[in-house]
Short mmCIF file of C-alpha atoms in Angstrom, two decimals:
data_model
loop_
_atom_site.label_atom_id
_atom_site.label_comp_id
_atom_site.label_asym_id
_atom_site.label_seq_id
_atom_site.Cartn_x
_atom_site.Cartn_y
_atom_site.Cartn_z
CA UNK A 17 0.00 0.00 0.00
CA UNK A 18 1.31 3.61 -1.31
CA UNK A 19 0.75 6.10 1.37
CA UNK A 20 2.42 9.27 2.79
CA UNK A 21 3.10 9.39 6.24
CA UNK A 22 3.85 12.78 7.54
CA UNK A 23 6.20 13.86 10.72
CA UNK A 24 7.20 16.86 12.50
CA UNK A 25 4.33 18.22 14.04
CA UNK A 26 4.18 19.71 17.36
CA UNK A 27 3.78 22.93 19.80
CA UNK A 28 5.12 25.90 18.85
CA UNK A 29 5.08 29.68 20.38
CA UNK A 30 3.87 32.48 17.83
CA UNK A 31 6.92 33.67 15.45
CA UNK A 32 8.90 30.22 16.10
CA UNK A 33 9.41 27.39 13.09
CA UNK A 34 8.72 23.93 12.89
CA UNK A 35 9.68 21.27 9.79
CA UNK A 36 7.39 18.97 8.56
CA UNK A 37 8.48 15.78 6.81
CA UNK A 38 6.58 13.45 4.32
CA UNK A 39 7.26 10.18 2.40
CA UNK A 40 6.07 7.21 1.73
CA UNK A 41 7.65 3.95 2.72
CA UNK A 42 9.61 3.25 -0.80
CA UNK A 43 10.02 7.10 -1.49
CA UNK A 44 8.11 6.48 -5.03
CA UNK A 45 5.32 9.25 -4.39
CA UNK A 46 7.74 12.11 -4.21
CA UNK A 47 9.00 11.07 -8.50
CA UNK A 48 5.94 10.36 -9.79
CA UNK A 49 3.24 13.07 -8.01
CA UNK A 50 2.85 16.19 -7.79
CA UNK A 51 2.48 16.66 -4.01
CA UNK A 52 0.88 18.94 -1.56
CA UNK A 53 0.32 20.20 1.99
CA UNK A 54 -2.70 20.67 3.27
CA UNK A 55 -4.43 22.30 6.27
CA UNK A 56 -7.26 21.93 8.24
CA UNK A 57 -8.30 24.42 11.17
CA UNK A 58 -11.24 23.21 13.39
CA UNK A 59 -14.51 24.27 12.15
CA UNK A 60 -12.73 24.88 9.08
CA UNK A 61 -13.17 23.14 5.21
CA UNK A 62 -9.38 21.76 4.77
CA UNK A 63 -7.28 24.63 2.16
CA UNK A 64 -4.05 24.21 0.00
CA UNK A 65 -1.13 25.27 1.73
CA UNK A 66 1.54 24.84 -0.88
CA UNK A 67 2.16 22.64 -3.92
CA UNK A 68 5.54 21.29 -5.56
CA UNK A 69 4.55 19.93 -9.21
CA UNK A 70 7.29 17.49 -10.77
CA UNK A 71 8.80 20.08 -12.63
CA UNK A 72 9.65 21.87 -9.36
CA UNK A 73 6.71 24.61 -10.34
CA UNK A 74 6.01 26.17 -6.74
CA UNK A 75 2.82 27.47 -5.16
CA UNK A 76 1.57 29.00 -1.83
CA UNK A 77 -1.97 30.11 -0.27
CA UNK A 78 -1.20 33.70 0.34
CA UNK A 79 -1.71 33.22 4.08
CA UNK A 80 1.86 31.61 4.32
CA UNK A 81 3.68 33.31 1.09
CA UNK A 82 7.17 34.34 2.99
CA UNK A 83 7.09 32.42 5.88
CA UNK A 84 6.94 29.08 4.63
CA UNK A 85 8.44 27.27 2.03
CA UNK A 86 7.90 23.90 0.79
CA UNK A 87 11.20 21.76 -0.07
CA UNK A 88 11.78 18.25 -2.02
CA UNK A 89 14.87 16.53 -1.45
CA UNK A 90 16.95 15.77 -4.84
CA UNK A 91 17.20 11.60 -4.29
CA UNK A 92 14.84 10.47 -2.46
CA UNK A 93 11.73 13.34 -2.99
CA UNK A 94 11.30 13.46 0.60
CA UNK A 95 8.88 16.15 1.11
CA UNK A 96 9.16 19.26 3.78
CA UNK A 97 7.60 22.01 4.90
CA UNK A 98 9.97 24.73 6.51
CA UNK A 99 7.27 26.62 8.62
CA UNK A 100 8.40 30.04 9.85
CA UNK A 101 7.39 33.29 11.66
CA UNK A 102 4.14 30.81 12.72
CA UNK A 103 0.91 32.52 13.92
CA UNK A 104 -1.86 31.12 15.97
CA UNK A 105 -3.66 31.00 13.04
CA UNK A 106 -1.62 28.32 11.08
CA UNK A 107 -2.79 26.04 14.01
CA UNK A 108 -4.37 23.13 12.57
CA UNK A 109 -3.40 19.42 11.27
CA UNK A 110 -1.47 19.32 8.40
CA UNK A 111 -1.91 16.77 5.62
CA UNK A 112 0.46 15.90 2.96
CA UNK A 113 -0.94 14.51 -0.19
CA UNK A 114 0.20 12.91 -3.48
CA UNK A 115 -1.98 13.91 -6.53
CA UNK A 116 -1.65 14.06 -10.18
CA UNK A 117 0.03 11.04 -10.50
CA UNK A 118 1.93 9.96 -13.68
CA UNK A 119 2.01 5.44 -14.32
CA UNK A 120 1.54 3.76 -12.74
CA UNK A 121 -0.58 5.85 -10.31
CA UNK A 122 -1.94 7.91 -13.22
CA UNK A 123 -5.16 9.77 -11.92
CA UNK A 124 -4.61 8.46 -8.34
CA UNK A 125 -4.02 10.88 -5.39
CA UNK A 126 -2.75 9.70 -1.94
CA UNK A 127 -3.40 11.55 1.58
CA UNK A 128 -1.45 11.06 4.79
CA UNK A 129 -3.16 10.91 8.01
CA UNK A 130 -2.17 14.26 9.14
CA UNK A 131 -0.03 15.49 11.89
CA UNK A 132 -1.25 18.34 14.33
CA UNK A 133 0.43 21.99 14.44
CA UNK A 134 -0.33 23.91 17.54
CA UNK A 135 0.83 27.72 17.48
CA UNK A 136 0.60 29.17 20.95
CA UNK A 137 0.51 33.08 21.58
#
C-alpha cells in the first residue's frame, strides 16, 4: 500500500518554526506526483497550503507566502515544509498529499493521516 506518512508536528510559540516531513515507505510518491500540503483548522473546510509539481513549479496560499516554504529533497523526494514566523492561526493538522500522479498511479491521489500543528501566543 502507497501512502504518505507525515512527521514533524508539534507545539510551537507564535513567530517560532517547525519542519514537517513526508514520504512514503519506498520514497516512489515524491517522483511520480505532484504533491501537496494541506491544512485543516477546526470548524474549518481543509485549504491548499503549498504545492511542488514534478517540474519543481512552486505554489503557496497567500496566508503563508514568505514564511513558509515547501522543499523536495533531490534523491529520495522526501517532502518538507519549513514553517516560519508561525501565527496562531496556522494552528491546525497538516496533511500531505500525493496527486496528479503519472504510471503507474496515473489519476490516483494519496493523503497522509495528518499530523497536528499547535501555534501558541
Amino acid at each position: 500500500q502507497v501512502q504518505p506518512v507525515e512527521s514533524g508536528g508539534g507545539s510551537v510559540q507564535a513567530g517560532g518554526s517547525l519542519k514537517l516531513s513526508c514520504a512514503d515507505r519506498n520514497y516512489i510518491l515524491g517522483s511520480l506526483c505532484t504533491m501537496a500540503w494541506y491544512r485543516q483548522a477546526p470548524g474549518k473546510e481543509r485549504e491548499l497550503v503549498s504545492r511542488i509539481s514534478r517540474d519543481a513549479t512552486r505554489t503557496y496560499a497567500d496566508s503563508v507566502k514568505g514564511r513558509f516554504t515547501i522543499l523536495q529533497d533531490s534523491v529520495k523526494k522526501t517532502l518538507f515544509l519549513q514553517m516560519n514566523s508561525l501565527k496562531t492561526e496556522d494552528t491546525a493538522v497538516y496533511y500531505c498529499a500525493a496527486e496528479g500522479c503519472v504510471f503507474p498511479f496515473t489519476g490516483r491521489s494519496y493523503w497522509g493521516q495528518g499530523t497536528q500543528v499547535t501555534v501558541s501566543s
